Coordinates of C-alpha atoms in Angstrom, one line a residue:
M1 CA 114.8 100.5 105.6
K2 CA 113.7 97.0 104.9
I3 CA 110.3 95.6 105.8
L4 CA 109.4 91.9 106.1
L5 CA 105.6 91.5 105.0
T6 CA 104.2 88.2 105.9
L7 CA 100.5 88.8 105.3
P8 CA 99.1 86.9 102.4
N9 CA 97.3 89.0 99.8
S10 CA 96.6 88.0 96.3
G11 CA 96.3 91.6 95.1
L12 CA 100.0 92.5 96.0
G13 CA 101.1 90.8 92.7
T14 CA 99.3 93.5 90.6
S15 CA 99.9 96.5 92.9
D16 CA 103.0 98.6 93.0
F17 CA 103.7 97.9 96.7
L18 CA 106.8 95.8 96.1
R19 CA 108.3 97.9 93.5
S20 CA 110.8 99.8 95.6
G21 CA 112.7 96.6 96.4
N22 CA 112.8 97.2 100.1
I23 CA 109.7 95.3 101.1
V24 CA 110.2 91.5 101.2
H25 CA 106.9 89.6 100.9
D26 CA 107.0 86.1 102.3
P27 CA 103.4 84.9 103.2
A28 CA 104.7 81.4 104.0
L29 CA 106.0 82.9 107.2
D30 CA 102.5 84.2 108.4
G31 CA 101.7 82.1 111.5
A32 CA 105.2 80.3 111.4
P33 CA 107.2 79.8 114.5
S34 CA 108.7 83.0 116.0
E35 CA 112.2 81.7 115.5
D36 CA 111.7 81.2 111.8
V37 CA 110.1 84.8 111.4
L38 CA 113.0 86.4 113.3
A39 CA 115.5 84.5 111.5
A40 CA 113.9 85.8 108.3
L41 CA 114.3 89.4 109.6
D42 CA 118.1 88.8 110.1
R43 CA 118.4 87.1 106.7
H44 CA 116.7 90.0 104.8
G45 CA 118.3 92.8 107.1
A46 CA 114.7 94.1 107.8
A47 CA 114.0 96.5 110.6
A48 CA 110.3 96.1 110.6
L49 CA 107.7 93.3 110.5
V50 CA 104.2 93.5 109.1
T51 CA 102.3 90.3 110.2
S52 CA 99.0 89.0 111.4
R53 CA 100.3 88.3 115.0
P54 CA 103.6 89.3 116.9
P55 CA 106.4 86.8 117.5
D56 CA 106.7 85.3 120.9
E57 CA 107.6 88.0 123.4
A58 CA 110.6 86.2 124.9
A59 CA 112.1 85.2 121.6
L60 CA 111.6 89.0 120.3
R61 CA 113.2 90.3 123.5
R62 CA 116.3 87.9 122.9
R63 CA 116.5 89.1 119.3
T64 CA 116.3 92.8 120.3
E65 CA 119.2 92.4 122.9
A66 CA 121.3 90.7 120.2
R67 CA 120.5 92.6 117.0
G68 CA 118.5 95.8 117.9
P69 CA 114.9 96.7 118.0
V70 CA 112.2 95.5 115.5
F71 CA 109.3 97.7 114.7
L72 CA 106.0 95.7 114.6
A73 CA 102.8 96.4 112.7
C74 CA 100.1 93.8 113.4
V75 CA 97.0 93.9 111.2
P76 CA 94.2 93.3 113.6
G77 CA 91.5 90.8 112.7
T78 CA 93.6 88.9 110.2
A79 CA 93.9 85.3 111.0
P80 CA 97.2 83.6 110.2
G81 CA 97.2 82.2 106.7
R82 CA 94.3 84.3 105.5
G83 CA 94.4 87.1 103.2
A84 CA 94.8 90.8 104.4
D85 CA 92.8 93.6 102.9
L86 CA 95.1 95.7 100.7
E87 CA 94.2 98.9 102.4
A88 CA 95.2 97.2 105.7
V89 CA 98.6 96.2 104.3
A90 CA 99.1 99.9 103.1
T91 CA 98.2 101.2 106.4
A92 CA 100.6 98.9 108.1
L93 CA 103.4 99.7 105.8
A94 CA 102.7 103.4 106.2
R95 CA 103.1 103.0 110.0
C96 CA 106.5 101.4 109.4
E97 CA 107.8 104.2 107.2
R98 CA 106.3 106.9 109.4
H99 CA 108.0 105.4 112.5
F100 CA 111.3 105.4 110.5
A101 CA 110.8 108.9 109.4
L102 CA 110.0 110.2 112.9
S103 CA 112.8 108.4 114.7
R104 CA 115.8 108.8 112.3
P105 CA 118.2 111.5 113.4
L106 CA 118.1 114.9 111.6
T107 CA 121.3 115.0 109.7
G108 CA 123.1 118.2 110.1
A109 CA 120.7 119.5 112.9
A110 CA 122.3 121.9 115.3
P111 CA 122.2 121.4 119.0
P112 CA 119.4 123.4 120.7
P113 CA 120.4 126.7 122.3
A114 CA 120.8 126.9 126.1
P115 CA 117.8 128.7 127.8
G116 CA 118.3 132.4 127.4
E117 CA 121.1 132.0 124.8
G118 CA 121.0 131.8 121.1
S119 CA 121.0 134.8 118.7
R120 CA 117.9 137.0 118.4
E121 CA 118.9 138.1 115.0
V122 CA 117.2 136.4 111.9
V123 CA 118.1 137.0 108.3
L124 CA 115.3 135.8 105.9
I125 CA 116.4 135.2 102.3
G126 CA 113.3 135.6 100.0
A127 CA 110.3 137.8 100.5
G128 CA 107.7 135.5 99.2
V129 CA 104.6 134.9 101.3
V130 CA 106.1 132.0 103.2
N131 CA 108.9 134.1 104.4
L132 CA 106.8 137.1 105.1
V133 CA 104.4 135.1 107.3
T134 CA 107.5 133.6 109.0
A135 CA 108.8 137.3 109.5
L136 CA 105.4 138.1 111.2
Y137 CA 105.8 135.2 113.6
L138 CA 109.4 135.9 114.4
T139 CA 108.8 139.6 115.0
E140 CA 106.0 138.7 117.3
A141 CA 108.3 136.4 119.2
G142 CA 110.7 139.1 119.8
Y143 CA 113.4 138.4 117.1
R144 CA 115.2 141.2 115.1
V145 CA 114.3 140.5 111.5
T146 CA 116.2 141.3 108.2
V147 CA 114.6 140.3 104.8
L148 CA 116.6 140.0 101.7
D149 CA 115.1 139.7 98.3
R150 CA 116.7 139.4 94.8
S151 CA 113.8 141.2 93.0
P152 CA 112.8 144.9 93.2
A153 CA 110.3 146.1 95.8
P154 CA 106.9 144.6 94.9
G155 CA 104.9 146.7 92.4
S156 CA 107.8 148.7 91.2
A157 CA 108.8 146.6 88.1
A158 CA 107.1 144.3 85.5
W159 CA 105.8 141.0 86.8
E160 CA 108.5 139.1 85.0
A161 CA 111.1 140.4 87.5
Y162 CA 109.6 138.6 90.4
G163 CA 109.5 135.1 92.1
C164 CA 106.3 133.0 92.5
T165 CA 104.5 135.2 95.0
H166 CA 104.8 138.5 93.2
A167 CA 105.0 137.3 89.6
G168 CA 101.8 135.3 90.0
D169 CA 98.5 137.1 90.1
D170 CA 96.9 138.7 93.0
A171 CA 95.1 135.6 94.3
R172 CA 95.9 132.8 96.8
M173 CA 93.6 130.2 98.3
F174 CA 93.6 128.1 101.5
T175 CA 91.7 124.8 101.6
F176 CA 92.5 121.8 103.7
T177 CA 93.5 120.0 100.4
E178 CA 95.4 122.8 98.9
M179 CA 98.7 120.9 99.0
D180 CA 98.5 117.3 98.4
S181 CA 100.4 114.4 96.7
Y182 CA 100.4 114.3 92.9
N183 CA 102.1 110.8 92.8
N184 CA 100.2 107.7 92.0
Q185 CA 97.6 106.8 94.7
D186 CA 96.0 104.0 92.9
F187 CA 97.2 100.7 94.3
H188 CA 96.7 98.9 90.9
G189 CA 97.6 102.0 88.9
S190 CA 100.7 103.1 87.0
P191 CA 102.7 106.1 87.8
P192 CA 101.3 109.2 86.0
D193 CA 103.3 110.0 83.0
W194 CA 102.4 113.8 83.1
F195 CA 106.0 114.8 83.1
R196 CA 106.6 112.8 79.8
R197 CA 104.0 114.4 77.8
P198 CA 103.8 118.0 76.7
V199 CA 101.1 120.3 77.9
E200 CA 99.4 120.3 74.5
E201 CA 98.8 116.6 74.8
N202 CA 97.3 117.0 78.4
G203 CA 100.7 116.4 80.0
W204 CA 102.8 118.6 82.2
L205 CA 106.0 119.0 80.2
A206 CA 106.6 122.6 79.3
R207 CA 110.1 122.1 77.8
D208 CA 111.3 120.2 74.7
A209 CA 112.2 116.7 75.8
W210 CA 115.5 116.7 74.2
T211 CA 116.7 119.7 76.5
L212 CA 116.0 117.9 79.6
S213 CA 119.3 117.3 81.7
P214 CA 120.2 114.0 83.5
E215 CA 119.2 115.8 86.7
E216 CA 115.7 116.5 85.4
H217 CA 115.4 113.0 84.1
A218 CA 116.2 111.8 87.5
W219 CA 113.7 114.0 89.1
I220 CA 111.0 112.7 86.9
D221 CA 112.0 109.1 87.6
E222 CA 111.9 109.8 91.3
F223 CA 108.3 111.2 90.9
E224 CA 107.3 107.9 89.3
R225 CA 109.0 105.7 91.8
V226 CA 107.0 106.7 94.8
P227 CA 104.6 103.6 95.4
S228 CA 100.9 104.3 95.9
W229 CA 100.8 103.2 99.5
L230 CA 103.6 105.6 100.4
A231 CA 101.9 108.5 98.3
R232 CA 98.8 108.1 100.3
S233 CA 100.7 108.2 103.4
Y234 CA 102.7 111.4 102.4
N235 CA 99.2 112.8 101.5
D236 CA 98.0 112.2 105.1
D237 CA 101.1 114.0 106.4
I238 CA 100.6 116.9 104.0
F239 CA 97.0 117.2 105.1
A240 CA 97.9 117.2 108.8
L241 CA 100.4 120.0 108.4
T242 CA 97.7 121.8 106.4
A243 CA 95.2 121.3 109.1
E244 CA 97.8 123.0 111.6
A245 CA 98.2 125.8 109.1
G246 CA 94.4 126.2 109.0
R247 CA 94.3 126.6 112.8
E248 CA 97.2 129.1 112.6
W249 CA 95.4 131.1 109.8
D250 CA 92.4 131.4 112.1
L251 CA 94.5 132.6 115.0
L252 CA 96.3 135.1 112.9
R253 CA 93.2 136.4 111.5
R254 CA 91.8 137.1 115.0
R255 CA 95.2 138.2 116.5
R256 CA 96.2 140.6 113.5
P257 CA 92.8 141.7 111.9
G258 CA 94.5 144.6 110.2
L259 CA 96.5 142.3 108.0
F260 CA 93.3 141.0 106.5
E261 CA 91.6 144.4 105.9
N262 CA 91.1 145.4 102.3
V263 CA 92.5 142.2 100.9
V264 CA 89.2 141.0 99.4
L265 CA 88.9 138.2 101.9
A266 CA 86.3 135.6 100.8
D267 CA 85.4 132.7 103.0
D268 CA 84.1 129.3 102.0
I269 CA 85.1 127.7 98.6
L270 CA 82.7 126.2 96.1
R271 CA 84.2 123.2 94.3
V272 CA 82.4 122.4 91.0
Y273 CA 83.0 119.5 88.7
E274 CA 82.2 118.7 85.0
D275 CA 82.1 114.9 85.5
P276 CA 79.7 113.1 88.0
A277 CA 82.2 110.5 88.8
H278 CA 84.9 113.1 89.4
L279 CA 82.4 115.0 91.7
E280 CA 81.6 111.8 93.8
S281 CA 85.3 110.9 94.2
A282 CA 86.1 114.3 95.4
L283 CA 83.2 114.3 97.7
A284 CA 84.3 111.1 99.2
R285 CA 87.8 112.3 99.6
H286 CA 86.7 115.6 101.4
R287 CA 84.3 113.8 103.6
A288 CA 87.1 111.6 104.7
I289 CA 88.8 114.6 106.3
G290 CA 85.7 116.4 107.5
A291 CA 86.0 119.1 104.8
V292 CA 82.5 119.3 103.4
L293 CA 80.3 122.2 104.5
R294 CA 77.3 121.7 102.1
E295 CA 76.6 119.8 98.9
L296 CA 75.2 121.8 96.0
P297 CA 73.4 119.5 93.4
P298 CA 72.8 121.3 90.0
A299 CA 69.2 122.4 90.6
E300 CA 70.3 123.9 93.9
A301 CA 73.3 125.6 92.4
A302 CA 71.4 127.1 89.6
R303 CA 69.0 128.8 92.2
D304 CA 71.7 129.8 94.8
C305 CA 74.7 130.6 92.6
A306 CA 73.4 132.7 89.7
A307 CA 76.9 133.0 88.2
L308 CA 76.9 129.2 87.4
A309 CA 73.2 128.9 86.6
G310 CA 73.8 128.7 82.8
P311 CA 76.6 126.0 83.0
M312 CA 74.5 123.9 85.4
R313 CA 71.4 124.1 83.3
K314 CA 73.4 123.1 80.2
G315 CA 75.0 120.1 81.9
S316 CA 78.5 121.8 81.6
L317 CA 78.8 121.2 85.4
A318 CA 77.7 118.1 87.4
G319 CA 77.4 119.9 90.7
G320 CA 79.6 120.8 93.5
F321 CA 80.0 121.3 97.3
F322 CA 81.2 123.9 99.6
V323 CA 84.5 123.4 101.6
P324 CA 86.0 125.5 104.4
G325 CA 88.6 127.8 103.3
F326 CA 89.3 131.3 102.2
T327 CA 90.9 133.3 99.4
L328 CA 92.4 136.8 99.3
N329 CA 94.3 139.2 97.1
V330 CA 97.7 138.0 98.0
H331 CA 99.6 141.2 96.7
K332 CA 97.3 143.4 98.9
F333 CA 98.0 141.0 101.9
T334 CA 101.8 141.0 101.3
D335 CA 101.8 144.8 101.0
R336 CA 100.0 145.1 104.4
A337 CA 102.5 142.6 105.9
V338 CA 105.6 144.4 104.5
A339 CA 104.1 147.8 106.0
W340 CA 103.4 146.1 109.4
L341 CA 106.8 144.5 109.5
T342 CA 108.6 147.8 108.5
D343 CA 106.6 149.7 111.2
R344 CA 108.1 147.4 113.8
G345 CA 111.8 147.7 112.7
V346 CA 112.0 144.9 110.2
R347 CA 114.6 145.9 107.6
F348 CA 113.9 145.1 103.9
H349 CA 116.7 144.9 101.2
W350 CA 115.3 144.7 97.8
D351 CA 117.4 144.0 94.7
T352 CA 119.7 142.2 97.0
A353 CA 120.7 138.7 95.6
V354 CA 122.6 136.3 97.9
A355 CA 124.9 134.6 95.4
G356 CA 125.4 131.4 97.5
V357 CA 126.7 129.8 100.6
R358 CA 130.4 129.3 101.4
R359 CA 131.6 126.0 103.0
D360 CA 134.9 124.7 104.3
A361 CA 136.5 121.4 103.2
S362 CA 134.5 119.5 105.7
G363 CA 131.2 120.9 104.2
A364 CA 130.5 123.2 107.3
L365 CA 128.8 126.5 106.5
T366 CA 131.1 129.5 106.9
G367 CA 129.3 132.3 105.4
L368 CA 127.0 133.8 102.7
D369 CA 128.0 135.8 99.5
C370 CA 125.8 138.7 100.3
P371 CA 126.3 142.3 99.0
V372 CA 125.1 143.8 102.4
P373 CA 126.7 143.2 105.8
L374 CA 124.7 140.8 107.9
P375 CA 124.8 140.4 111.8
P376 CA 127.7 138.0 112.4
D377 CA 125.7 135.5 114.7
A378 CA 122.3 135.8 113.0
H379 CA 120.1 132.7 112.2
V380 CA 119.6 132.6 108.3
V381 CA 116.2 131.2 106.9
A382 CA 116.1 130.6 103.1
S383 CA 112.9 130.1 101.3
P384 CA 114.4 130.3 97.8
G385 CA 111.5 129.3 95.5
V386 CA 112.9 127.9 92.2
Y387 CA 115.4 130.8 91.7
G388 CA 117.7 130.1 94.6
S389 CA 119.5 126.7 93.9
E390 CA 122.8 128.2 94.9
L391 CA 121.4 128.5 98.4
L392 CA 120.8 124.7 98.5
R393 CA 124.4 123.8 97.8
G394 CA 125.8 121.4 100.3
T395 CA 122.4 120.6 101.9
P396 CA 120.2 117.6 101.3
C397 CA 117.8 119.9 99.6
E398 CA 120.2 120.3 96.6
E399 CA 118.6 119.5 93.3
R400 CA 115.3 118.5 94.9
I401 CA 113.3 121.7 93.9
H402 CA 112.2 122.0 90.3
G403 CA 109.8 124.4 88.6
V404 CA 106.2 123.8 87.5
L405 CA 104.5 126.8 86.1
G406 CA 100.9 128.0 86.5
G407 CA 99.1 130.5 84.4
W408 CA 96.6 133.4 85.2
I409 CA 94.0 135.4 83.3
R410 CA 91.7 138.1 84.7
I411 CA 88.1 138.8 83.7
S412 CA 85.4 141.1 84.9
N413 CA 83.2 140.0 87.8
R414 CA 80.6 142.9 87.1
A415 CA 78.1 140.9 85.1
T416 CA 78.9 137.5 86.7
G417 CA 78.5 138.6 90.3
L418 CA 80.4 135.6 91.8
R419 CA 80.7 135.9 95.6
N420 CA 82.6 132.7 96.5
S421 CA 85.8 131.8 95.0
L422 CA 85.8 128.5 93.0
K423 CA 87.7 125.4 92.4
V424 CA 86.9 123.9 89.0
G425 CA 87.6 120.2 88.1
R426 CA 87.8 119.2 84.5
R427 CA 89.1 115.7 83.9
G428 CA 91.1 115.1 80.7
H429 CA 91.3 118.8 80.0
V430 CA 94.6 120.5 79.3
T431 CA 94.2 122.7 82.4
E432 CA 92.3 120.1 84.6
D433 CA 92.2 122.2 87.8
A434 CA 91.4 125.9 88.1
N435 CA 91.0 128.3 90.9
V436 CA 88.7 131.4 90.3
T437 CA 89.4 134.0 93.0
V438 CA 87.2 137.0 93.4
G439 CA 89.2 140.1 93.7
L440 CA 89.6 143.9 92.9
D441 CA 92.0 145.6 90.7
A442 CA 93.8 148.9 91.6
D443 CA 90.8 150.9 90.6
G444 CA 88.3 148.9 92.7
Q445 CA 86.8 147.1 89.7
E446 CA 85.4 143.7 90.6
I447 CA 87.4 140.9 88.9
L448 CA 87.8 137.2 88.7
I449 CA 91.3 135.8 88.6
V450 CA 91.4 132.5 86.9
G451 CA 94.5 130.4 87.6
S452 CA 95.3 127.0 86.3
G453 CA 97.9 124.9 84.5
Y454 CA 100.9 122.6 85.2
G455 CA 104.0 123.0 83.1
Y456 CA 107.2 121.4 84.2
T457 CA 110.2 123.7 83.6
G458 CA 112.6 121.7 85.7
T459 CA 115.8 123.7 86.6
S460 CA 115.2 126.2 83.9
T461 CA 112.9 129.2 84.3
K462 CA 112.2 129.4 80.5
P463 CA 109.3 127.3 79.2
D464 CA 108.6 126.5 75.7
E465 CA 106.3 129.0 74.0
R466 CA 104.2 126.6 72.4
Q467 CA 103.5 124.8 75.7
L468 CA 102.9 128.1 77.4
A469 CA 100.3 129.0 74.7
A470 CA 98.6 125.7 75.4
V471 CA 98.2 126.6 79.2
R472 CA 96.8 130.0 78.0
H473 CA 94.4 128.4 75.7
G474 CA 93.3 125.9 78.4
I475 CA 92.5 128.6 80.8
A476 CA 90.7 130.7 78.2
D477 CA 88.6 127.5 77.4
T478 CA 87.7 127.2 81.0
I479 CA 86.6 130.8 81.3
E480 CA 84.5 130.5 78.1
R481 CA 82.7 127.4 79.4
L482 CA 82.0 128.8 82.9
F483 CA 81.4 132.4 82.1
P484 CA 80.2 132.7 78.5
D485 CA 78.3 136.0 79.3
R486 CA 81.0 137.9 81.2
A487 CA 81.4 141.5 80.7
G488 CA 84.5 143.1 79.2
L489 CA 87.3 144.1 81.6
R490 CA 88.2 147.8 81.4
A491 CA 91.9 148.8 81.6
S492 CA 93.2 149.6 85.0
S493 CA 95.1 152.8 85.9
R494 CA 97.8 150.6 87.3
G495 CA 99.9 149.2 84.3
G496 CA 100.7 146.0 86.2
D497 CA 97.0 145.1 86.2
N498 CA 96.7 145.1 82.4
Y499 CA 97.8 141.9 80.7
A500 CA 96.3 139.1 78.6
F501 CA 98.1 136.3 80.4
K502 CA 100.8 135.8 82.9
Y503 CA 102.5 133.0 84.7
C504 CA 104.6 132.1 87.7
I505 CA 106.9 129.1 88.3
R506 CA 106.2 127.2 91.5
P507 CA 108.7 125.2 93.5
W508 CA 107.9 121.4 93.4
T509 CA 109.5 118.3 94.8
A510 CA 109.3 114.9 93.2
T511 CA 107.7 113.4 96.2
S512 CA 105.1 116.2 96.6
L513 CA 106.5 116.6 100.1
G514 CA 107.7 120.1 101.1
L515 CA 111.4 120.4 102.2
Y516 CA 112.8 121.4 105.6
H517 CA 116.3 121.4 106.7
A518 CA 118.3 123.0 109.5
E519 CA 122.1 123.0 110.2
E520 CA 124.7 125.0 112.1
G521 CA 125.4 128.2 110.3
P522 CA 128.3 130.7 110.6
G523 CA 128.8 132.2 113.8
R524 CA 126.4 131.0 116.6
G525 CA 123.4 130.9 114.3
L526 CA 121.4 128.3 112.4
Y527 CA 120.9 127.9 108.6
V528 CA 117.3 126.9 107.9
V529 CA 115.9 126.0 104.4
N530 CA 112.3 125.4 103.5
G531 CA 110.4 125.2 100.2
G532 CA 109.0 123.0 97.6
H533 CA 105.4 123.2 98.5
N534 CA 104.2 122.9 95.0
T535 CA 100.7 124.5 95.0
G536 CA 100.6 124.9 98.8
G537 CA 103.2 127.5 99.9
F538 CA 100.6 130.1 100.9
A539 CA 98.3 127.5 102.5
Q540 CA 101.0 126.0 104.7
A541 CA 102.8 129.3 105.4
P542 CA 101.8 129.6 109.1
A543 CA 102.8 126.0 109.7
V544 CA 106.2 126.6 108.1
A545 CA 106.6 129.7 110.5
R546 CA 105.9 127.5 113.5
A547 CA 108.5 125.0 112.4
V548 CA 111.1 127.8 112.1
L549 CA 110.2 129.1 115.5
A550 CA 110.6 125.7 117.0
T551 CA 114.0 125.2 115.3
L552 CA 115.3 128.5 116.7
R553 CA 114.0 127.6 120.1
G554 CA 115.6 124.0 120.1
E555 CA 112.0 122.5 120.0
E556 CA 110.6 119.7 117.9
H557 CA 108.0 120.3 115.1
P558 CA 106.6 117.5 112.9
M559 CA 107.6 119.2 109.9
H560 CA 111.3 118.8 110.7
R561 CA 111.1 115.2 110.1
L562 CA 108.0 114.8 107.9
Y563 CA 109.5 117.2 105.3
H564 CA 113.0 116.0 105.7
P565 CA 114.5 116.2 102.2
E566 CA 115.9 112.6 102.4
R567 CA 112.8 111.0 103.8
F568 CA 112.1 109.0 100.5
T569 CA 115.7 108.2 99.4
A570 CA 116.7 107.1 102.9
F571 CA 113.7 104.8 103.3
T572 CA 114.2 103.2 99.8
A573 CA 117.9 103.0 100.1
P574 CA 119.2 99.3 100.3
A575 CA 120.5 98.0 103.6
A576 CA 124.2 97.3 103.7
G577 CA 125.0 94.0 102.0
T578 CA 121.7 93.8 100.0
R579 CA 121.1 94.1 96.3
M580 CA 118.4 96.2 94.8
P581 CA 116.4 94.9 91.9
A582 CA 117.3 96.1 88.6
A583 CA 116.0 99.6 87.9
R584 CA 113.1 100.2 85.5
A585 CA 114.4 101.0 82.1
P586 CA 114.0 104.7 81.4
Q587 CA 110.8 105.6 79.6
P588 CA 110.7 107.7 76.6
L589 CA 109.9 111.4 77.0
A590 CA 107.3 112.8 74.5
S591 CA 108.9 115.3 72.2
R592 CA 107.2 117.9 70.0
T593 CA 107.4 117.3 66.2

């Protein structure tokens, strides 16, 4: 999609707005005769116009009848020929892109079932928390559900045998900013080079650079190509879906309170920061979406939160604020979910790997390579994490999910006495962001589960040991800084509780958007793929469940298009007959010496 931008703005030259090549900036046309503006639209093959005033209505109607509709985004209060605020330009461009995203056809989408028709059988591939929550919603809606997972039953094997939900520690958090865009959002900034620097140098690369494949280089390049205005727009969409998920979590807690019993549910999250400037920017960001419950300056924090009194008095923390949200021990929650589902007839097949999907010469899905027989007309919903790339073959999700690891260390909460879970911000640190979740081990000991770190593993599930050690040392440093007087942690009677450090590999996308795709499956069912939620799979799980239900019912849900796997590439693709600017030369990836 090409956009003709006529608004004058001197800041555009030092921004990244025009980098994608599909935005044509011609400020000389602002206030020009309508015929000249419309001719420029045709000359550039643009389908949208961002300007200070709309073209003449009659001329626009004639052009629409001859060449098709034009999407108009007018910036109010901008007089022709005068400069527009860069924020206003960004908002107008975002309106154009979102219109394009919401109106384009869903490639591969199946026709909706007729009323009273459509299969009532659903097979879920993957028993992570997203699919388990989806199974809850489907079961409540009267579907007959089967769940397949490649790993052993949870808790029956070492943590290394599992995917993200069950390999990671017993801690998950919901906040309204839990999933967001990690792409550059500074209009005059540069793309973050996190994926080009190793973890030990405050980057996110957990592999030796020379081992990266062309596919992994392309994924990193796409991450860096998302312009700041679009990253902000994506962030707004992510937050909107998280807000929906928040409402759904509230409803689920009221509707099924038994699922949340004995899972160490803790409401309200305290966000704390080392750097005053970081604190102020975070406060502004959360105020903008109405997600601040109460500010907590250092003096107040030292009085009201004894666990952090020492760091506050020493100046290690600049202060913080409470935000709405909750944490729980996710393994306890998923155990209760599996039990609830099993009691209602849901069939679980553990140690059951689906080797892939079968397609005919036209690309149509004809079956799944599965060791257990499946209902012939079942819908299939795959939430494969980073371990199921074979399930994405032939879909637009293929090659879009890569792995980014995060680590976990447990400490005792006996002496600390923390009651609210924390989010900790440490700018310039090897593990900048940390979640500190209150919990209980198998023996009922009060513990804190400290999770942090970003380590890009790409399409591999094996990180470099040196970079993994850097994540571990970073988490240990955060623990030492926040809880220097912590008590020792006694060993648990459950062997799986006893470890010095563990990690899980989370499914990420280069755009920071999740993925959602649906197509006709074998038989009369549908094949649905979702994933790539970076750090927000748990947070957005109920919204994903709602999107799946909508698909099976032939209904619309915003996630279907906002998380379309080709949203970014379709928008930035050149129009027919146009030439893209030369690609930016590949940047070197830092390598360990």
